mmCIF file of C-alpha atoms in Angstrom:
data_model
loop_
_atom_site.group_PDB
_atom_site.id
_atom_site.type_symbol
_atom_site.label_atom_id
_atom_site.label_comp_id
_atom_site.label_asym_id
_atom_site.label_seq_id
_atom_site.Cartn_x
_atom_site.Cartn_y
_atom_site.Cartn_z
ATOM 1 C CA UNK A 643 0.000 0.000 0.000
ATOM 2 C CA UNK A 644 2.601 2.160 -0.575
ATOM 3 C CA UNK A 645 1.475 3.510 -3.568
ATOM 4 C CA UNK A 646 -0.969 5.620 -2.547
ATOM 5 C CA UNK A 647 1.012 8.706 -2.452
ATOM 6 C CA UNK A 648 -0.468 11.982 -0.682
ATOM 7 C CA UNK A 649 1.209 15.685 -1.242
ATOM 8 C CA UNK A 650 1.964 17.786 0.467
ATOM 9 C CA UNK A 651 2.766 16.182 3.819
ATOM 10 C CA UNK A 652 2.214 19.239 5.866
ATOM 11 C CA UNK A 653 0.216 22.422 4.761
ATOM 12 C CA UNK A 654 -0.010 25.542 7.059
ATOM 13 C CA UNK A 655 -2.393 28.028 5.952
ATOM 14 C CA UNK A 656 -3.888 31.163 7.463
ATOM 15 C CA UNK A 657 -7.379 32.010 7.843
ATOM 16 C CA UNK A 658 -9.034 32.950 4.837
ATOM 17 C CA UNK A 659 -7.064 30.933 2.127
ATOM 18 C CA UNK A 660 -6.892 27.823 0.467
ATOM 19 C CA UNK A 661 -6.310 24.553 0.390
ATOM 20 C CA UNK A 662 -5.520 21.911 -1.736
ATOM 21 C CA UNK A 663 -4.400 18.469 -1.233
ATOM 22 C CA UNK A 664 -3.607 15.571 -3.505
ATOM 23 C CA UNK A 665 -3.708 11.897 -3.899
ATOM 24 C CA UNK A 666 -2.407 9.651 -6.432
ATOM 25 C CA UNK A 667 -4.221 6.199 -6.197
ATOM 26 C CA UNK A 668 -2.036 3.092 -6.074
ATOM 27 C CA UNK A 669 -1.732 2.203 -10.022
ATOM 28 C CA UNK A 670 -4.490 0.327 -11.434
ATOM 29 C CA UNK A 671 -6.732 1.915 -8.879
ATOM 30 C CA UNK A 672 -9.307 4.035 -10.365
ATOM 31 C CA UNK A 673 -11.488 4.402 -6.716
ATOM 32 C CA UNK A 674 -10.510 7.293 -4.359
ATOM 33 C CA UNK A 675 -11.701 8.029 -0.736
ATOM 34 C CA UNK A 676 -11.563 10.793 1.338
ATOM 35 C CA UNK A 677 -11.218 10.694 5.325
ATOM 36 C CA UNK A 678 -10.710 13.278 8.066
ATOM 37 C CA UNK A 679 -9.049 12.482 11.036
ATOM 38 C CA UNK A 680 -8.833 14.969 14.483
ATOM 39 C CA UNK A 681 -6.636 14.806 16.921
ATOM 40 C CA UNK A 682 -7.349 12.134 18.851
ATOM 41 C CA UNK A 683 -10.139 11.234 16.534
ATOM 42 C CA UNK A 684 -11.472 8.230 14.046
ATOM 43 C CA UNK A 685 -11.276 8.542 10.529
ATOM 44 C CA UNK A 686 -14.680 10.963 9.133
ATOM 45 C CA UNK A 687 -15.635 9.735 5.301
ATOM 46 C CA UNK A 688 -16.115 12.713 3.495
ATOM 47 C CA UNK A 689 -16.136 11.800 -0.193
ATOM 48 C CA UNK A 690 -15.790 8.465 -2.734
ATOM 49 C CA UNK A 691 -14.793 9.383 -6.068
ATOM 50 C CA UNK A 692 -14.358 7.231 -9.603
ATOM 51 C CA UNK A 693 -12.955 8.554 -12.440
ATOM 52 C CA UNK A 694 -14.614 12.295 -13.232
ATOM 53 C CA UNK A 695 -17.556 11.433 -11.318
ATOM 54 C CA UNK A 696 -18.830 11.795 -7.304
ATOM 55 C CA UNK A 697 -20.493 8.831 -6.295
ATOM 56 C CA UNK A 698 -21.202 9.590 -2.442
ATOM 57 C CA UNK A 699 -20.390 12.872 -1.152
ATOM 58 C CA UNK A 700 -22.816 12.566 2.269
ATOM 59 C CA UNK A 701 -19.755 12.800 4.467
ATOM 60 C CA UNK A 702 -18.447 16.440 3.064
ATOM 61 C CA UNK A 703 -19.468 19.532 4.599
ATOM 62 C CA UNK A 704 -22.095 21.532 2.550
ATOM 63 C CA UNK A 705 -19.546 24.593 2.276
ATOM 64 C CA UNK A 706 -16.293 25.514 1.134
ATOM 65 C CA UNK A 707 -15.611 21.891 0.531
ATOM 66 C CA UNK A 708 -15.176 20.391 -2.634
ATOM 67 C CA UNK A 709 -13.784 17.269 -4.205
ATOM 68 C CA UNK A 710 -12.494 16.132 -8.266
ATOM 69 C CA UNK A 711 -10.879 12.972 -9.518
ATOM 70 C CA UNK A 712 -10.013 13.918 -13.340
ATOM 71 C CA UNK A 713 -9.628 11.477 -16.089
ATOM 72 C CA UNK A 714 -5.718 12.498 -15.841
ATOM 73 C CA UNK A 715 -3.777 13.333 -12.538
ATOM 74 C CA UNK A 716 -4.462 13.068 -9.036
ATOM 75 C CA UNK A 717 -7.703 13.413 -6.984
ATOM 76 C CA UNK A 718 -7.602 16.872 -5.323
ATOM 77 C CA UNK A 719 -10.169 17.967 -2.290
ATOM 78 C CA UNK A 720 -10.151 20.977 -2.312
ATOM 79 C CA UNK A 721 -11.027 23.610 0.819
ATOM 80 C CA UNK A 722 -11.739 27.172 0.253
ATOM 81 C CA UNK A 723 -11.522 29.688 2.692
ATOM 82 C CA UNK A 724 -9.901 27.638 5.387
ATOM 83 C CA UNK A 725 -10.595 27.885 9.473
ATOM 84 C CA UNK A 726 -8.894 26.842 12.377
ATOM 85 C CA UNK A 727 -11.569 24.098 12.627
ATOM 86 C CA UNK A 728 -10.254 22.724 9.254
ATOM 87 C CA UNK A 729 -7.001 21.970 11.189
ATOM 88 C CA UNK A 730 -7.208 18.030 10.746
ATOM 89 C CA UNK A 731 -5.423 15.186 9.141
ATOM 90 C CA UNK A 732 -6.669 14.306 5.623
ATOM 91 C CA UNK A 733 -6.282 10.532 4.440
ATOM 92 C CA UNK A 734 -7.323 9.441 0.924
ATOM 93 C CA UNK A 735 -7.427 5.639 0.289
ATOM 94 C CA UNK A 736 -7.877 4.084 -2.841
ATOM 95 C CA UNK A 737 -9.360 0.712 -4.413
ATOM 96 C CA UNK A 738 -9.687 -1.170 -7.470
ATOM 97 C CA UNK A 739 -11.571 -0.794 -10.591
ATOM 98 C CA UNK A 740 -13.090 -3.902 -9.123
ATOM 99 C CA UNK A 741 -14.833 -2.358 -6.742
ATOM 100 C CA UNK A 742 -13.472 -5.095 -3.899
ATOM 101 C CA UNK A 743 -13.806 -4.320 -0.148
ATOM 102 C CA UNK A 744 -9.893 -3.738 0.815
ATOM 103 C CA UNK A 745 -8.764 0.209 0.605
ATOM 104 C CA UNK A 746 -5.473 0.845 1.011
ATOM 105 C CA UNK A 747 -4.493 4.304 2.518
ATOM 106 C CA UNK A 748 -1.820 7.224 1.713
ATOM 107 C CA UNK A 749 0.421 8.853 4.312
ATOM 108 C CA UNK A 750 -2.026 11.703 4.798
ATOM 109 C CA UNK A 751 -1.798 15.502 4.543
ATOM 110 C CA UNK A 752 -1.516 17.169 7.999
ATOM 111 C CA UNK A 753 -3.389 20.975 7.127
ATOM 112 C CA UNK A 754 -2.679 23.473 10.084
ATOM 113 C CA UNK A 755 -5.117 26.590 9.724
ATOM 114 C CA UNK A 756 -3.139 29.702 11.431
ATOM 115 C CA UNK B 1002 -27.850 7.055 11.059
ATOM 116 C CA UNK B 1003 -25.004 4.650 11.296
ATOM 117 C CA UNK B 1004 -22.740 4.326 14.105
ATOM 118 C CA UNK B 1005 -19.766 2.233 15.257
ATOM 119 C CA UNK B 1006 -19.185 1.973 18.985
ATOM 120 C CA UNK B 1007 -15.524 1.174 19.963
ATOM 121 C CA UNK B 1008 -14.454 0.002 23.701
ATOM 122 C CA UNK B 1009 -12.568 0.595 25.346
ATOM 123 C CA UNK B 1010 -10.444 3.706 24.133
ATOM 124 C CA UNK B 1011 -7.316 3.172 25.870
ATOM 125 C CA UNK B 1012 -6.015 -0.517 26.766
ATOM 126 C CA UNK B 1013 -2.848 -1.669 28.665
ATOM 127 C CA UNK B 1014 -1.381 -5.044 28.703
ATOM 128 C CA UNK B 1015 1.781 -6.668 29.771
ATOM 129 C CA UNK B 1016 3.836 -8.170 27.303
ATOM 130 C CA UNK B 1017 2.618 -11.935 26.279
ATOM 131 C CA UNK B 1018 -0.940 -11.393 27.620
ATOM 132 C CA UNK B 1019 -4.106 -10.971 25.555
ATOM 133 C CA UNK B 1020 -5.974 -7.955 24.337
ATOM 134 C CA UNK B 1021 -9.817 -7.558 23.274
ATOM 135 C CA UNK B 1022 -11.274 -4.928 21.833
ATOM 136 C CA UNK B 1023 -14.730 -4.490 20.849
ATOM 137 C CA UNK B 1024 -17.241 -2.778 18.342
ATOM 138 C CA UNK B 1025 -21.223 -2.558 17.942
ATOM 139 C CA UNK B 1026 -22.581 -1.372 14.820
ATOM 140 C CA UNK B 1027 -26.049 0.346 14.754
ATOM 141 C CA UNK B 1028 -27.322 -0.443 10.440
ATOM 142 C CA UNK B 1029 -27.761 -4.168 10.676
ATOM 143 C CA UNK B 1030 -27.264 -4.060 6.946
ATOM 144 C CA UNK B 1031 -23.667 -4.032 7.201
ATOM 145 C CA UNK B 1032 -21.642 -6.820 6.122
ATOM 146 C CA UNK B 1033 -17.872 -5.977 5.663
ATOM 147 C CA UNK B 1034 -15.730 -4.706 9.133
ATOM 148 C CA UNK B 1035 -11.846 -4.292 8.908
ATOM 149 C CA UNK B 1036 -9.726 -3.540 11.259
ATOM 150 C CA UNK B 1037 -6.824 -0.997 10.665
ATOM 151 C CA UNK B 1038 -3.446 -0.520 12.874
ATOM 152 C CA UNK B 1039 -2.306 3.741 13.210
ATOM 153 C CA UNK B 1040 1.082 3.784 14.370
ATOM 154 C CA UNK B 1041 1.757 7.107 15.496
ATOM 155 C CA UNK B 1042 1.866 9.850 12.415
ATOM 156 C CA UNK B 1043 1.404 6.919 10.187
ATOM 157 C CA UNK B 1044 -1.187 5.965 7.927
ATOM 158 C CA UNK B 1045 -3.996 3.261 9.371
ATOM 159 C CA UNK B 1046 -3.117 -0.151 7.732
ATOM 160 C CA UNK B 1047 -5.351 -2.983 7.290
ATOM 161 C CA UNK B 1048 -4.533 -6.080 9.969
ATOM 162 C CA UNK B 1049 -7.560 -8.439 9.434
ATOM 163 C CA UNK B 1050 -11.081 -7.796 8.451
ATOM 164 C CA UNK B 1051 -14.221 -10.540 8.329
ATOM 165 C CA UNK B 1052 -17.308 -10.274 6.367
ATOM 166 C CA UNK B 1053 -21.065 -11.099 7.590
ATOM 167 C CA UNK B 1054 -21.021 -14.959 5.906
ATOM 168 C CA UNK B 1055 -18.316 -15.944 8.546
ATOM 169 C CA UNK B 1056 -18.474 -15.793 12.364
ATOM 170 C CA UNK B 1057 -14.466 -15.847 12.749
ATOM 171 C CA UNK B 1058 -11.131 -15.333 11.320
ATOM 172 C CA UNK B 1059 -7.610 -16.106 12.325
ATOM 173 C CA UNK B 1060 -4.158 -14.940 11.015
ATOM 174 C CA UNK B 1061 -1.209 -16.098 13.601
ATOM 175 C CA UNK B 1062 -2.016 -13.873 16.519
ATOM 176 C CA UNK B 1063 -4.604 -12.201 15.397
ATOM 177 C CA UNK B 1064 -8.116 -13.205 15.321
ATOM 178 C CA UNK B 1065 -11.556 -11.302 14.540
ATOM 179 C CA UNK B 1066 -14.878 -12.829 15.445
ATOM 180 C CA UNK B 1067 -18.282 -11.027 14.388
ATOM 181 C CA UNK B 1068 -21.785 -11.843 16.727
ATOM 182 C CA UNK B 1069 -24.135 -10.974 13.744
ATOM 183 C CA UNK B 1070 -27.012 -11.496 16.269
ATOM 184 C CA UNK B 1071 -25.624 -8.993 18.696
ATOM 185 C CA UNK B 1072 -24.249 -6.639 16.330
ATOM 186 C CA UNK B 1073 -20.673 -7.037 17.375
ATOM 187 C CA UNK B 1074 -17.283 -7.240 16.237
ATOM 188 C CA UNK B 1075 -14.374 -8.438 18.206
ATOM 189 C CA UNK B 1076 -10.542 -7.963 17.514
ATOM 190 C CA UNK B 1077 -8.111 -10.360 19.478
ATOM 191 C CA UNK B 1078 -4.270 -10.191 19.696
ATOM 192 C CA UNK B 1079 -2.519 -12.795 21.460
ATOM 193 C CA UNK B 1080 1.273 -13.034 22.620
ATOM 194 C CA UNK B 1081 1.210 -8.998 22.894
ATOM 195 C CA UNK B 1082 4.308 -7.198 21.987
ATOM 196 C CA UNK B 1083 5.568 -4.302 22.525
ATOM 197 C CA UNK B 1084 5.366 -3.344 18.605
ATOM 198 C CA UNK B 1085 1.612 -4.010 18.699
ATOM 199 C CA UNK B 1086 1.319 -0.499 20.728
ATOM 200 C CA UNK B 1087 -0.648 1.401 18.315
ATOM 201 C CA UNK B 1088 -4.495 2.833 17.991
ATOM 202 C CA UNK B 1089 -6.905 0.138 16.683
ATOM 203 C CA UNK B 1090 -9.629 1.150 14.282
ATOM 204 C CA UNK B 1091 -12.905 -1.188 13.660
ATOM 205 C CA UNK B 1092 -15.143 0.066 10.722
ATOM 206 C CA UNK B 1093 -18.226 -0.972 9.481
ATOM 207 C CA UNK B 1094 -19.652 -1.393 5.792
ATOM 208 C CA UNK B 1095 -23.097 -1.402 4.548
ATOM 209 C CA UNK B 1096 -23.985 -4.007 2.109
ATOM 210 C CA UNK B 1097 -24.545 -1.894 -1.376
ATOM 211 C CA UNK B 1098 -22.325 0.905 -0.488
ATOM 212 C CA UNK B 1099 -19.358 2.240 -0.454
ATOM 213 C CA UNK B 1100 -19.090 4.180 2.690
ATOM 214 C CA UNK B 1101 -16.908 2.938 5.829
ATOM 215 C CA UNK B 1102 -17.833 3.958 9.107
ATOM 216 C CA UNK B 1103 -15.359 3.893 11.643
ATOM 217 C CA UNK B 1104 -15.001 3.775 15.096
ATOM 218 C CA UNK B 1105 -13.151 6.152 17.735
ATOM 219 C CA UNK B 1106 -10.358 3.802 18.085
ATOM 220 C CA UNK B 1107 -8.344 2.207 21.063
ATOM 221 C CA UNK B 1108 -5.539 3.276 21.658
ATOM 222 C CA UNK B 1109 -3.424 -0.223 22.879
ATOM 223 C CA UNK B 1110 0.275 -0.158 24.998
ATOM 224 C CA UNK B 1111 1.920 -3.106 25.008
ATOM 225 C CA UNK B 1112 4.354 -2.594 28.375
ATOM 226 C CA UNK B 1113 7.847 -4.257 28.332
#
């Protein structure tokens, strides 16, 4: 599980501005989660993405959130106009094409809102 | 909506002995529940998981057994050591969906 690769590992932002954080499924994985994780805290499903299309976004908060997972390039979730609440580990997983039960999970973006 | 009880959130064992740890799961619908290892600033890794059609599952010393009756889910680790001290996450799947729900984790020390 390795190959789930995350970017950047830390991201310190200030009130106000934005985020974005990456994940690269493991190859031949075309299934992406999203999970938030406070301190101290289980993992929150936010989004599940497939190639250029949402398929269950119940878990992602109504505002300033958003989530893409292009036909080319990494899945991105995106968070505009970031607060100190936002401060939170972010882990995407990934699975394959098949659809089958195991995810395997990236190293995880640690965001730090200012 | 769906929930996944975890007990107990902090556990300490001697080195050798046993440790249980337990999850309930509200949406009887569910029918897949892994179990993921965080070390500390790590990312959670899959140990073991079970699904509904089986009432237990072993690998070396660790064992899962699912209650389907009672709506719980049981991890087991035998022959502690101290490189088991990690936090423990149980989740819970619905049949038909994508969409893990995961418990608040238990946070295990294995003492020396």
């Amino acid at each position: 599980n390795a190959g789930v690769m995350q970017n950047p590992r830390h991201l310190v932002r200030r009130r106000g501005q934005e985020a974005r954080l990456r994940c690269s499924p493991m190859k031949g994985h075309s299934h992406v989660y999203w999970y938030r994780q406070l301190p101290e805290e289980g993992l929150k499903f936010m989004v599940y993405l497939q190639k250029e299309n949402i398929i269950d976004e119940s878990g992602m908060p109504k505002e300033r959130f958003s989530a893409e997972f292009p036909k080319e390039g990494p899945s991105i979730l995106r968070i505009q106009q970031v607060v100190r609440g936002d401060s939170a580990a972010y882990f995407c997983a990934s699975s394959p094409a098949s659809g089958t039960d195991t995810q395997y999970f990236g190293p995880g973006t640690r965001l730090t809102v200012l | 909506g769906e929930n996944v009880e975890q007990h107990p959130s902090t556990l300490s064992v001697q080195e050798g002995d046993s440790a249980v740890i337990k999850c309930t799961y509200s949406d009887s619908a569910s029918n897949y529940f892994p179990w993921y290892k965080q070390e500390l600033g790590k990312r959670p890794q899959l140990i073991i998981d079970i699904r509904s059609n089986v009432g237990e599952k072993k690998d070396q010393r660790i064992a899962v057994t699912l209650n389907k009756t009672a709506k719980h889910f049981s991890l087991h680790i035998t022959e502690t050591q101290p490189e088991d001290s990690a936090v423990y996450f149980c989740a819970a799947r619905k049949a038909g969906t994508y969409k893990y729900i995961f418990g608040t984790g238990t946070r295990l020390k294995v003492l020396a």
